[in-house]
Each structure stands twice: as C-alpha cells, then as structure tokens.
Amino acid sequence: MIIAVDGPVAAGKGTLARRIAGHYRLQYLDTGALYRAVGLKLLRDGKDPHDEEAAEHAARQVGDVALDDPALREEATGEAASIVAANQAVRAALLQYQRDFAQTPTGAVLDGRDIGTVVCPDADVKLFVTASAEVRARRRFDELAAKGIETTYDAVLKDLEARDARDQGRGTAPLKKAEDAHLLDTSKLDIEAAVTAACKIIDAA
Ligand code: C5P
C-alpha cells in the first residue's frame, strides 16, 4: 500500500500524512525534509543554493543531515530547499531514496510535491491537499507567531506565493495534481475533519 500526498506549502499535508500513516500503520516519509536537508547542508557549508554543482554534491551526501534536525524547519532552510528543488540533478539524486522508501514491505505514506506524478506514479491512493493562499498564509503566520518569530501576515503571504510560483513553474517535476489524485481542499476543514475526509477516500479505494 503506497499513499501519495502532494500539495503546496502550508496546506496541512504533513500533519495529514503523519495521521494517515498512524491510522493505517504505514511508514511515513516527509520528502520536503530531504530537500530541506540539501538546502541546510549548503547553508552550513557557506555555499549558495543557486550553485548547481555544490547542490548536486550536497544531495549525494544528504544522509549527513539528520532528518529531525530542528534547523530544517527554519524559514531560511525552506527558502534554500525551494531553490535546490528546481535543480534537476538534485531531484535525480533524491529520487531513488524516495522510491526505495516507498517499497517498504509494510507500506508507506510519502508527502511532497511530485509523489503522485513522478516518485510513485502507481501509488494506490493519491491525495492532492490544498487550501487558499490566504488560509495557508494565516496558518503559517500563526505557527511562526507561536514560535515567537516576528513577521507580518503580508510578508508570509508574499513568501508563500513566491514559493508556490517557484514550485509550480519549474521545468522538472513541477507541483501539480496528478490526473488520478483526489482533491482535498482544507480551507474550511480543521485537522480532524481533514483526516476523516482522507480516510473516507482511502477506505473507498
Ligand atoms: O514541504 P516542504 O515545505 O518541507 O518542502 C520544502 C521545499 O522542497 C518545497 O518548497 C519544494 O520546493 C521542495 N519539495 C519538492 N518536492 C518534494 C518535496 C519538497 O520540490 N517532493
């Protein structure tokens, strides 16, 4: 059983994918953390995320960064991740790791941007989780405020729209809904309602 969960930044897909994995007892991989790990390695090594050769090299050594390193969640790391994610060689270097993980005998849930379209095109169930940019920006702003990070709603919205444009506009594996993915709009759903809706889709499949 492979479940692919894709969608834009702050749509709630990470929380949802984790909950689905717990419910169906499947292994879970946050593929965004792999791109973040590449971005973080470059920042720590004093390299520019736009430096394509350095980024490819970092992707080959992605195991050097622990996927639970708190620095992975920082805004600067997310920004670097979205830059390296447009690099074809980086994507190629991370592809096999993700495909191997998906083959876990107990089954797996992977969340990201291209799981249903590129990494696991034959996934048993594909969910495309989204929400309006305003709702996503509000959620992200509240998350940052709870962490004591000072910013404004407008700055968060602007950053999120720039990240969306980069994810949707890149030539390699752009963010898009797979044709056979189920659309789950969480704009008006809290996490419990989103989990219930997702389980209904999975059970039916
Ligand atoms: O999901 P998260 O915000 O942690 O992902 C960080 C960045 O990694 C995203 O902005 C996106 O550009 C990239 N990414 C990707 N493909 C994936 C997962 C993440 O391009 N499967």
Coordinates of N, CA, C and O and ligand atoms in Angstrom, one line a residue, residues 6-10 13 30-36 72-73 77-86 91 98 111-115 119 140 163 166-167 170 172-173, ligand 1:
D6 N 0.3 15.0 -2.0 CA 1.0 16.2 -2.5 C 0.2 17.4 -2.3 O -1.0 17.4 -2.0
G7 N 0.9 18.6 -2.4 CA 0.2 19.8 -2.3 C 1.1 21.0 -2.0 O 2.3 20.7 -1.8
P8 N 0.6 22.2 -2.1 CA 1.5 23.4 -1.9 C 1.9 23.6 -0.4 O 1.4 22.9 0.5
V9 N 2.8 24.5 -0.2 CA 3.3 24.8 1.2 C 2.1 25.2 2.1 O 1.2 25.9 1.7
A10 N 2.2 24.7 3.3 CA 1.2 25.0 4.4 C -0.2 24.6 4.1 O -1.1 25.2 4.7
K13 N -0.6 19.2 4.6 CA -0.3 17.8 4.1 C 0.6 17.0 5.0 O 0.4 15.8 5.2
D30 N 8.6 12.3 5.0 CA 8.4 13.8 4.6 C 9.5 14.1 3.6 O 10.6 14.3 4.0
T31 N 9.1 14.0 2.3 CA 10.2 14.2 1.3 C 10.7 15.7 1.2 O 11.8 15.9 0.8
G32 N 9.9 16.6 1.7 CA 10.3 18.0 1.8 C 11.6 18.1 2.7 O 12.5 18.9 2.5
A33 N 11.7 17.2 3.7 CA 12.8 17.2 4.6 C 14.1 16.9 3.9 O 15.2 17.4 4.3
L34 N 14.0 16.1 2.8 CA 15.2 15.7 2.0 C 15.7 17.0 1.3 O 16.9 17.3 1.3
Y35 N 14.8 17.7 0.7 CA 15.2 19.0 0.0 C 15.7 20.0 1.0 O 16.6 20.7 0.7
R36 N 15.0 20.0 2.2 CA 15.5 21.0 3.2 C 16.9 20.6 3.7 O 17.7 21.4 4.0
L72 N 16.1 22.3 10.2 CA 15.4 22.0 8.9 C 14.1 22.8 8.7 O 13.7 23.1 7.6
R73 N 13.5 23.2 9.9 CA 12.2 23.9 9.8 C 12.3 25.4 9.7 O 11.3 26.1 9.6
T77 N 16.0 27.8 5.6 CA 16.2 26.5 5.1 C 15.1 26.2 4.1 O 15.4 25.6 3.0
G78 N 13.9 26.5 4.4 CA 12.8 26.3 3.4 C 13.0 27.0 2.1 O 12.8 26.5 1.0
E79 N 13.5 28.2 2.2 CA 13.8 29.1 1.0 C 14.9 28.4 0.2 O 14.8 28.2 -1.0
A80 N 16.0 27.9 0.9 CA 17.1 27.2 0.2 C 16.6 25.9 -0.4 O 17.0 25.6 -1.6
A81 N 15.7 25.2 0.3 CA 15.1 24.0 -0.2 C 14.4 24.2 -1.5 O 14.5 23.4 -2.5
S82 N 13.6 25.3 -1.6 CA 12.8 25.5 -2.8 C 13.7 25.9 -4.0 O 13.3 25.7 -5.1
I83 N 14.9 26.5 -3.7 CA 15.8 26.8 -4.8 C 16.5 25.5 -5.3 O 16.5 25.3 -6.5
V84 N 17.0 24.7 -4.4 CA 17.6 23.4 -4.8 C 16.6 22.5 -5.5 O 17.0 21.6 -6.3
A85 N 15.4 22.6 -5.1 CA 14.3 21.7 -5.6 C 14.1 21.9 -7.1 O 13.6 21.0 -7.8
A86 N 14.5 23.1 -7.7 CA 14.4 23.3 -9.1 C 15.6 22.8 -9.9 O 15.6 22.8 -11.1
R91 N 17.1 16.6 -7.9 CA 15.9 15.8 -7.9 C 16.3 14.3 -8.2 O 15.8 13.4 -7.6
Q98 N 13.7 8.0 -2.3 CA 12.3 8.1 -2.1 C 11.6 6.8 -2.6 O 10.7 6.3 -2.0
D111 N 4.8 12.3 1.6 CA 4.2 13.6 1.2 C 5.3 14.5 0.6 O 6.5 14.4 0.8
G112 N 4.8 15.3 -0.4 CA 5.7 16.2 -1.1 C 5.0 17.0 -2.2 O 3.9 17.5 -1.9
R113 N 5.7 17.1 -3.3 CA 5.1 17.9 -4.4 C 4.9 17.1 -5.7 O 4.1 17.4 -6.5
D114 N 5.7 16.0 -5.8 CA 5.7 15.2 -7.0 C 5.6 13.7 -6.7 O 6.0 12.9 -7.5
I115 N 5.0 13.4 -5.6 CA 4.9 11.9 -5.3 C 4.0 11.2 -6.2 O 4.3 10.2 -6.8
V119 N 7.5 10.4 -8.4 CA 8.1 9.4 -7.5 C 7.4 8.1 -7.4 O 7.9 7.0 -7.6
R140 N 0.4 29.6 8.5 CA 1.8 29.7 8.7 C 2.2 30.8 9.6 O 3.1 30.7 10.5
R163 N 6.9 31.0 -3.2 CA 7.3 29.6 -3.2 C 6.4 28.8 -4.1 O 6.8 27.9 -4.8
R166 N 7.4 29.2 -7.7 CA 8.6 28.5 -8.0 C 8.3 27.0 -8.1 O 8.8 26.3 -9.0
D167 N 7.5 26.5 -7.2 CA 7.2 25.0 -7.2 C 6.4 24.7 -8.5 O 6.6 23.6 -9.0
R170 N 8.6 25.4 -12.1 CA 9.9 24.8 -12.5 C 9.7 23.8 -13.6 O 8.7 23.1 -13.7
T172 N 11.4 20.9 -14.1 CA 11.4 19.5 -13.7 C 10.4 19.2 -12.5 O 10.5 19.9 -11.5
A173 N 9.6 18.2 -12.7 CA 8.7 17.8 -11.6 C 8.0 18.9 -10.9 O 8.0 19.1 -9.7
Ligands
C5P1 O1 7.2 20.6 2.1 P1 8.4 21.5 2.5 O2 8.0 22.9 2.6 O3 9.1 21.0 3.7 O4 9.4 21.4 1.2 C1 10.4 22.3 1.1 C2 10.7 22.6 -0.4 O5 11.1 21.4 -1.0 C3 9.4 23.0 -1.2 O6 9.3 24.4 -1.2 C4 9.6 22.4 -2.5 O7 10.2 23.3 -3.4 C5 10.6 21.2 -2.3 N1 10.0 19.9 -2.5 C6 9.9 19.4 -3.8 N2 9.5 18.1 -4.0 C7 9.1 17.4 -2.9 C8 9.1 17.9 -1.6 C9 9.6 19.2 -1.4 O8 10.2 20.1 -4.7 N3 8.6 16.1 -3.2

